[in-house]
Coordinates of C-alpha atoms in Angstrom, one line a residue:
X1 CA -8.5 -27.9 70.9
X2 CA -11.4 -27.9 68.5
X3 CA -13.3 -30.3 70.7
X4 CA -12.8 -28.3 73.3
X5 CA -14.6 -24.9 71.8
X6 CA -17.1 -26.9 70.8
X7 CA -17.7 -27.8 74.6
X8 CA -17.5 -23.9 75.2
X9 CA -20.3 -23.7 72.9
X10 CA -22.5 -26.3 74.1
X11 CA -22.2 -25.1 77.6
X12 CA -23.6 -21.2 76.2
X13 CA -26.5 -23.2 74.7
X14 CA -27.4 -25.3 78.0
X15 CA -26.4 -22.4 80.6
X16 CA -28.3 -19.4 78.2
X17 CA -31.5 -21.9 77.5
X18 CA -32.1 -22.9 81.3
X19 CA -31.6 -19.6 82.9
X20 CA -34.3 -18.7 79.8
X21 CA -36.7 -21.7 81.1
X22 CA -35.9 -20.3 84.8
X23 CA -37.1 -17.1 83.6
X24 CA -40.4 -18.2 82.4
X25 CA -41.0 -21.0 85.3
X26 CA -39.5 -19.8 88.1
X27 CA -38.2 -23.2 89.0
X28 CA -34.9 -23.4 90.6
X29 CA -33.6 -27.0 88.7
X30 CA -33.2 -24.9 85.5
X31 CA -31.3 -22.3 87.6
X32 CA -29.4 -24.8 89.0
X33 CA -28.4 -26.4 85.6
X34 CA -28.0 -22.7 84.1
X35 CA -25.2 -22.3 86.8
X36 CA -23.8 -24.8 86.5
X37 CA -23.5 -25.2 82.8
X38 CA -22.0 -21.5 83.1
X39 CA -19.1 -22.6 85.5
X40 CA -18.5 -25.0 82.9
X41 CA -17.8 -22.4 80.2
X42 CA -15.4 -20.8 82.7
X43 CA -13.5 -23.6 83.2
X44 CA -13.1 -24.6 79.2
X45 CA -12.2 -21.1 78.9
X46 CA -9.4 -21.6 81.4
X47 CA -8.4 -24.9 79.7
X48 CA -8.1 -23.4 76.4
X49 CA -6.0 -20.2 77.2
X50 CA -3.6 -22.4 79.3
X51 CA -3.4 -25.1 76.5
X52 CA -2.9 -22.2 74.1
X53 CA -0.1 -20.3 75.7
X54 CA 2.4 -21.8 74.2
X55 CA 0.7 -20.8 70.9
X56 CA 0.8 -17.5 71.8
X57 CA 4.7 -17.4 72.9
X58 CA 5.1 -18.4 69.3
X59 CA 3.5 -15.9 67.5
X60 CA 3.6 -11.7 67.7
X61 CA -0.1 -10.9 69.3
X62 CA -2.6 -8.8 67.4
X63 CA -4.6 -6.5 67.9
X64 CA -7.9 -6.4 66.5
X65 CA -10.8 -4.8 67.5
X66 CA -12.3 -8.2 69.4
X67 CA -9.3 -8.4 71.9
X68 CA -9.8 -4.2 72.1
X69 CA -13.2 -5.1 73.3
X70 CA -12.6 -7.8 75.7
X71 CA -9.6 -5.7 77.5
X72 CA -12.4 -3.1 78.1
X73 CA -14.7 -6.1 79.5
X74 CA -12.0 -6.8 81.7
X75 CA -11.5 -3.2 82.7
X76 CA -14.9 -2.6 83.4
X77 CA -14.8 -5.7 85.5
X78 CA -12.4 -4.3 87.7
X79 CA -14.2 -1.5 89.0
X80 CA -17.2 -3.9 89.1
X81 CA -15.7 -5.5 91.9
X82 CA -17.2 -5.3 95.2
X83 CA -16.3 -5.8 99.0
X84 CA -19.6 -8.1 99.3
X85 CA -18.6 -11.7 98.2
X86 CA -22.2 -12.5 97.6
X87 CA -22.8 -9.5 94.9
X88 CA -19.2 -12.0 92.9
X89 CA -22.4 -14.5 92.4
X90 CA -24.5 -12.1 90.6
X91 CA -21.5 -10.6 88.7
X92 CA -19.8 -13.8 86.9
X93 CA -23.4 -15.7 87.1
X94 CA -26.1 -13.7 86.0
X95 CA -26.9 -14.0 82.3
X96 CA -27.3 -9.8 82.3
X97 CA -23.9 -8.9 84.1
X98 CA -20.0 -9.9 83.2
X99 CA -20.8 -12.9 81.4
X100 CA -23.3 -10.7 78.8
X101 CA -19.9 -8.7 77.4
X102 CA -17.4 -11.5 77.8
X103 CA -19.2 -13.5 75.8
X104 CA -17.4 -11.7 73.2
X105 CA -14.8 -14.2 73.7
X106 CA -16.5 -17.1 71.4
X107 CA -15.3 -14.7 68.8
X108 CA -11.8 -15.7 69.0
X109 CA -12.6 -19.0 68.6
X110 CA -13.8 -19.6 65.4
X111 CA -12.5 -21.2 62.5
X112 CA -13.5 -23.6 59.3
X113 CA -14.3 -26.7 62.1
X114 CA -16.5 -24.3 64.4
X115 CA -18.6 -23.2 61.9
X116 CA -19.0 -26.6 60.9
X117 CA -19.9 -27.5 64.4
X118 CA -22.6 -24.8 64.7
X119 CA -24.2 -25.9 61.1
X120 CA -24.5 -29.0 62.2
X121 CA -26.1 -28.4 66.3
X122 CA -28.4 -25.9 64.2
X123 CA -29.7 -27.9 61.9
X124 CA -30.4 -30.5 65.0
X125 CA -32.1 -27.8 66.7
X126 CA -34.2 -26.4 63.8
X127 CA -35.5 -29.9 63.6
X128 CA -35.7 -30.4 67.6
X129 CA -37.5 -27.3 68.4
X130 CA -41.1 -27.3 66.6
X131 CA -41.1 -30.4 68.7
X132 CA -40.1 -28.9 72.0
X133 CA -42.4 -25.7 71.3
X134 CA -45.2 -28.2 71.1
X135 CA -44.7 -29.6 74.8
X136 CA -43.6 -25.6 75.7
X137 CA -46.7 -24.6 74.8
X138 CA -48.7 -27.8 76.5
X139 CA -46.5 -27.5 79.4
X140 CA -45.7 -24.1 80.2
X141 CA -48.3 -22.1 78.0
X142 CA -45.5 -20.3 76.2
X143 CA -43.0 -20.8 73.3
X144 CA -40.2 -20.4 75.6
X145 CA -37.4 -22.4 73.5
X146 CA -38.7 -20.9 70.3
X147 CA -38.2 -17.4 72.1
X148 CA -34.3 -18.0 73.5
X149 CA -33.3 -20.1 70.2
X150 CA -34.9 -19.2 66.9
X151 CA -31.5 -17.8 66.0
X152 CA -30.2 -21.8 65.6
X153 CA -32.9 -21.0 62.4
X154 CA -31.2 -18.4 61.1
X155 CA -27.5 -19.7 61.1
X156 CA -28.7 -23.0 59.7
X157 CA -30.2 -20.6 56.3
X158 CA -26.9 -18.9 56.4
X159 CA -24.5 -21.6 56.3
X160 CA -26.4 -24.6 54.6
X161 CA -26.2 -25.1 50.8
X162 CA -29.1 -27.5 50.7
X163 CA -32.1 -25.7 48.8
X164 CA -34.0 -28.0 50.2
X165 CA -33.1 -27.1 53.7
X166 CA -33.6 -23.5 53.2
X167 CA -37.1 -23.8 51.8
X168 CA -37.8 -25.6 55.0
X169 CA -36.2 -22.7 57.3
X170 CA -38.2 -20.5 55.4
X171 CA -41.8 -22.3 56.3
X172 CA -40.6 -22.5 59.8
X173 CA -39.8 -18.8 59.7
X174 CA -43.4 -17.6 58.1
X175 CA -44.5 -19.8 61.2
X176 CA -42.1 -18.5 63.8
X177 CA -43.7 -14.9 62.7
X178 CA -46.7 -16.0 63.3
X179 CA -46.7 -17.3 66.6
X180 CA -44.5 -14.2 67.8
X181 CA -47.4 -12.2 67.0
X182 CA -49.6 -14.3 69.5
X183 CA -47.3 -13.4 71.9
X184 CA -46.1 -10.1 70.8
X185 CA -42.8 -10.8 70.1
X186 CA -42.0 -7.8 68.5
X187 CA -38.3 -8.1 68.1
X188 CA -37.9 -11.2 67.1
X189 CA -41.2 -10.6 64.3
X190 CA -38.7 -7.8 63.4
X191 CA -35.2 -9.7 63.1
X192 CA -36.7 -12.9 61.3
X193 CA -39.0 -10.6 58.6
X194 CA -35.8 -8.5 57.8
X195 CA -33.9 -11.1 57.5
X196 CA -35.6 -13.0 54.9
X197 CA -36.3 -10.3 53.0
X198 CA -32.1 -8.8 53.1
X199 CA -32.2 -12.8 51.5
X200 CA -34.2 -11.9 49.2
X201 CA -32.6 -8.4 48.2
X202 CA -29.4 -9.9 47.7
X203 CA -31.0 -12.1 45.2
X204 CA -32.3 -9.7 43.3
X205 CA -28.7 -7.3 43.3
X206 CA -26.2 -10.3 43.4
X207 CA -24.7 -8.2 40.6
X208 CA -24.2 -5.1 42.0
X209 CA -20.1 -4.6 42.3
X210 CA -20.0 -1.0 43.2
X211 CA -17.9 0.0 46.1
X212 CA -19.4 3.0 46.3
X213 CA -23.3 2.0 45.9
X214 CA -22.7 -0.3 49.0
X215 CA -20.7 2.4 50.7
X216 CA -23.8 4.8 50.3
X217 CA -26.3 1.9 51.6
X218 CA -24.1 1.5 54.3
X219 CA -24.0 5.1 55.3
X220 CA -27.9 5.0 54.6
X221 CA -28.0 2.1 56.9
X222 CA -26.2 3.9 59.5
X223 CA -28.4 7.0 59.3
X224 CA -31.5 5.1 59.8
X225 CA -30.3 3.4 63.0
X226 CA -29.3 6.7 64.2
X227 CA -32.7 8.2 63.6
X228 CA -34.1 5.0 64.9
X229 CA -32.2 5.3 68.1
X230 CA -32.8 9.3 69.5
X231 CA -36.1 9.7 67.6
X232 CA -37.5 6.1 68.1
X233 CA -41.2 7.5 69.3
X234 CA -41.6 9.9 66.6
X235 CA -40.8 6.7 64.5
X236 CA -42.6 4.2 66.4
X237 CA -45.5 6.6 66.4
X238 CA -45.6 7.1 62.6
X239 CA -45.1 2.9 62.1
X240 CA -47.5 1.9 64.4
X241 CA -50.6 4.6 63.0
X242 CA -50.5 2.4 59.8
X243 CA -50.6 -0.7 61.5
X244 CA -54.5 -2.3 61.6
X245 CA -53.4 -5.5 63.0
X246 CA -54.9 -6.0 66.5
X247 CA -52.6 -8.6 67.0
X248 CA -49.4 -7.1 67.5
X249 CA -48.7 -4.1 70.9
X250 CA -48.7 -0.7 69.6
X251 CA -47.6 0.3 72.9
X252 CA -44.2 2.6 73.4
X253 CA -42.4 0.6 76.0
X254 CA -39.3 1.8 74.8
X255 CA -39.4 6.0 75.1
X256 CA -39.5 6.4 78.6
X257 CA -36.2 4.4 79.0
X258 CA -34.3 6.9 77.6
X259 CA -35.1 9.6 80.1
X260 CA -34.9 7.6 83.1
X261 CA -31.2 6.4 82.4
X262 CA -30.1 9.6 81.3
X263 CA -32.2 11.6 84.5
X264 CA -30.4 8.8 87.0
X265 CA -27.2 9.2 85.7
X266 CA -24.2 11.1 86.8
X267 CA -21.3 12.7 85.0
X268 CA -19.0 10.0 86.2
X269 CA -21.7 7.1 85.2
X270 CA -20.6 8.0 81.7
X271 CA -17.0 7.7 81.0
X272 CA -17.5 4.0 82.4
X273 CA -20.6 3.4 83.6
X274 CA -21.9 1.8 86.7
X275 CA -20.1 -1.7 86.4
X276 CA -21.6 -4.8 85.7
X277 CA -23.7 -4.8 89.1
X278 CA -24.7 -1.1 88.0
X279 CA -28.2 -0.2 88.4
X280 CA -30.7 2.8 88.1
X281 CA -33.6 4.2 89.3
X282 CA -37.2 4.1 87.5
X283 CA -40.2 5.9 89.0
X284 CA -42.3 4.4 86.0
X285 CA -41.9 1.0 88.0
X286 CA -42.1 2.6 91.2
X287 CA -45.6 3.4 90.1
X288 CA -46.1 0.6 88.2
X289 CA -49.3 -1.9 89.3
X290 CA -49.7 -4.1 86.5
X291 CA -48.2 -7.7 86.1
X292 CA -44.5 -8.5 84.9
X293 CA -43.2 -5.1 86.7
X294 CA -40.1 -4.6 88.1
X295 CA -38.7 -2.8 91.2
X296 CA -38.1 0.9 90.9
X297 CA -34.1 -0.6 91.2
X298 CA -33.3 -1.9 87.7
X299 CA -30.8 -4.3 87.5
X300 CA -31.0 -3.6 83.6
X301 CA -32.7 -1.7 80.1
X302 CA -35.0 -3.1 77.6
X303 CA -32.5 -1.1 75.1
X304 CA -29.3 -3.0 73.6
X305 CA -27.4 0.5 73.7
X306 CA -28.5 2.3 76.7
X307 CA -27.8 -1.6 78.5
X308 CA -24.6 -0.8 77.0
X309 CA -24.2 2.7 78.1
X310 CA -25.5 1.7 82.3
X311 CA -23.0 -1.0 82.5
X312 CA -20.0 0.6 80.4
X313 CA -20.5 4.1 79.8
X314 CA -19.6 5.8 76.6
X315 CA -16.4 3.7 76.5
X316 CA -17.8 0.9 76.2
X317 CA -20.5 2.1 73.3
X318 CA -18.0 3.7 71.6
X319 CA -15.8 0.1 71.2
X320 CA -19.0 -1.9 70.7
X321 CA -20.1 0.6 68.0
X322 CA -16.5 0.6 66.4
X323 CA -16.6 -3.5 66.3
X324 CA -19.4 -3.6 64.5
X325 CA -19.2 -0.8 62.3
X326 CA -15.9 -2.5 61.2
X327 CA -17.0 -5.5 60.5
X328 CA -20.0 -5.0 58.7
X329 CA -18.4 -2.6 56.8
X330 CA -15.7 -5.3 55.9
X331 CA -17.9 -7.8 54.8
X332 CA -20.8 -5.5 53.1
X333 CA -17.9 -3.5 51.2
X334 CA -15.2 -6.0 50.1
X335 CA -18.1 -9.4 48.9
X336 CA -20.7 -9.9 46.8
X337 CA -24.1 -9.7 47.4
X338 CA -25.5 -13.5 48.4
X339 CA -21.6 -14.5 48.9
X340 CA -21.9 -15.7 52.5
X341 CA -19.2 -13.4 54.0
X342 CA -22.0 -10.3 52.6
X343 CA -24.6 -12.2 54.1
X344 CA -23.1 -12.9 57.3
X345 CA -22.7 -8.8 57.3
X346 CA -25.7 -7.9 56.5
X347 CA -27.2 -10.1 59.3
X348 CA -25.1 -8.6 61.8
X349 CA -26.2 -5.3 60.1
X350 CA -29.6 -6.4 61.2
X351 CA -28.5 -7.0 64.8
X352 CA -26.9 -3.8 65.0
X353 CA -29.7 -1.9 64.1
X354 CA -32.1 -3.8 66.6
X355 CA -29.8 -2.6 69.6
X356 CA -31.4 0.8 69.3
X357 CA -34.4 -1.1 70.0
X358 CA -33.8 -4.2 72.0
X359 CA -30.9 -6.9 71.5
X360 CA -29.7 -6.2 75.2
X361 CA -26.5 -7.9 75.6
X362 CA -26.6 -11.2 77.8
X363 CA -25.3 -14.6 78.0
X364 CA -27.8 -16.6 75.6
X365 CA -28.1 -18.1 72.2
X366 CA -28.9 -14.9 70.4
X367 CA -25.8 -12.8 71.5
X368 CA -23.8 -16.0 71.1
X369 CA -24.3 -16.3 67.3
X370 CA -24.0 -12.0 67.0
X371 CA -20.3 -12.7 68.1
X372 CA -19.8 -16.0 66.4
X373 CA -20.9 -13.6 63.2
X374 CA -18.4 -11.3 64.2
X375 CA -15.8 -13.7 64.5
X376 CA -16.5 -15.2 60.9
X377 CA -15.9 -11.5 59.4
X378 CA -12.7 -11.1 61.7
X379 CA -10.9 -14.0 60.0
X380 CA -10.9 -12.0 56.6
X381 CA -11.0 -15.1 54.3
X382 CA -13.9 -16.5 51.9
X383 CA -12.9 -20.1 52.5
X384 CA -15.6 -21.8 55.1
X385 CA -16.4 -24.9 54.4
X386 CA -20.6 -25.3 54.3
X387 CA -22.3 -28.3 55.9
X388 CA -23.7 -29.7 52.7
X389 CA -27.4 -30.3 54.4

């Protein structure tokens, strides 16, 4: 069984890098390969339910908030369906539709060996993909597998013990920064920055114990991505005035979002959304005459949550919200700061607050490892076993 997740996850890596490189070069191979690779993880997926079945005869099911998720994935996938069999391509295949929210499965799937697993392919890709970025850049003219997979960086921080190993994460961080400012990566400049500096915090309070000091950073937290989410151009306005760098866009591409969706949408659109083939219109790119535009009919938002909201409606945020609300919460609340189980949180803290901004759900490496954080925090126990690097 455990070699077969770890087939589940390979096939997320290959199928969520290609359809990346596909992106970026247009050529149909890496398409090809992406589907592929995606049919793949369907048909492990089948293989492990039925090999499990008899599993789950034995025991009493639970419910947790995970399998609360995926039965509204599955519900939202029924009135997704369509009478035109070519639209089934675009709904189980593309990286943005169905497979973006049933992703969520991986979380189900881990335990002390899969954790293990991922330690291990991380700390192959943190060494493989200076290398690749190199030809990328030679190649393509653009860091495209530093820009799909820089989250293999962060897990291999999380979960090795070698000192050594993080020191050299670290440099490759500082220089992952810097080349996301080349190419105005603001996201990721924001995820990787935070997140070595939530390392460092929990350095420096690794003796806080209070319940009640993390419960009010948490509901500080919480605030903030609020704010951050229905007042982001008053804040991106008052961040970006004290920025002198040149370097990095201090262009609002995020604002105008927010009142197209909500201007498109109908009462109805809300309770579920418009399904994973859902789309809206946006007379911004109706208008638009630059490069890299899209058509006025978007297939999908730059905007974690209102991606959220178009596909799946309220219901859909609300359950998303709960599941990670509930798990951070778990692991910020009930470990110390710098156990891993904290730290695991307080990255998926991170993530959480960067869907007000971007982190729009699909089928890649980045939303893989959000849910294989999730699913750490879901099992409730301190005892992982750490690759010793």
């Amino acid at each position: 069984m455990q070699r077969l997740k770890n087939y589940i996850f390979i096939s997320i890596f290959l199928a969520g890098i290609t359809y990346s490189y596909y992106l970026s070069t247009r050529l149909y191979f890496f398409r090809t390969v992406s589907f592929v690779a995606l049919s793949f993880f369907y048909f492990f997926i089948f293989l492990h339910i039925s090999i499990g079945i008899k599993e789950l005869k034995k025991r009493s099911f639970s419910i947790n908030p995970i399998s609360i998720y995926l039965t509204t994935v599955f519900i939202i996938l029924f009135f997704s369906l369509t009478r035109d069999k070519l639209d089934y391509i675009t709904l189980f295949f593309h990286p943005y539709a169905f497979p973006a929210f049933f992703l969520a499965v991986v979380a189900l799937l881990v335990n002390k060996k899969s954790v293990s697993f991922l330690s291990l392919v991380s700390k192959y890709m943190t060494n493989l993909i200076p290398l690749i970025t190199i030809l990328d850049l030679f190649i393509f003219k653009f860091p495209i597998l530093l820009f799909t997979s820089y989250s293999f960086f962060l897990f291999e921080f999380l979960t090795t013990k070698s000192d050594n190993r993080k020191f050299f994460i670290s440099i490759l961080l500082i220089a992952t920064i810097n080349v996301f400012r080349i190419y105005d990566n603001r996201s990721g400049i924001i995820v990787i920055s935070m997140f070595l500096f939530t390392f460092l915090a929990t350095k420096a309070f690794r003796l806080v114990k209070s319940k009640f000091l993390k419960f009010i950073f948490l509901v500080a937290s919480f605030t903030l991505i609020y704010f951050l989410f229905f007042y982001f151009a008053e804040i991106f306005e008052y961040l970006t005035s004290s920025i002198k760098s040149e370097t990095i866009s201090k262009t609002d591409t995020r604002s105008f979002l927010f009142i197209e969706l909500f201007s498109d949408m109908k009462g109805s659109d809300y309770i579920l959304g418009r399904g994973y083939l859902g789309t809206y219109y946006s007379p911004y790119f109706k208008e638009w005459l630059g490069d890299g535009g899209d058509s006025s009919t978007r297939f999908s938002l730059e905007i974690g949550f209102l991606e959220i909201i178009l596909k799946g409606g309220i219901t859909m945020l609300v359950i998303t919200l709960f599941v990670f609300m509930k798990y951070i919460y778990f692991g910020i609340i009930n470990f110390k700061p710098n156990s891993f189980h904290f730290l695991t949180a307080a990255w998926l803290l991170l993530e959480f607050a960067m869907l007000s901004v971007e982190n729009v759900p699909n089928f890649g490496v980045h939303f893989f490892f959000i849910w294989i954080l999730i699913g750490i925090l879901n099992k409730r126990k301190n005892n992982f076993i750490l690759l010793k690097n």
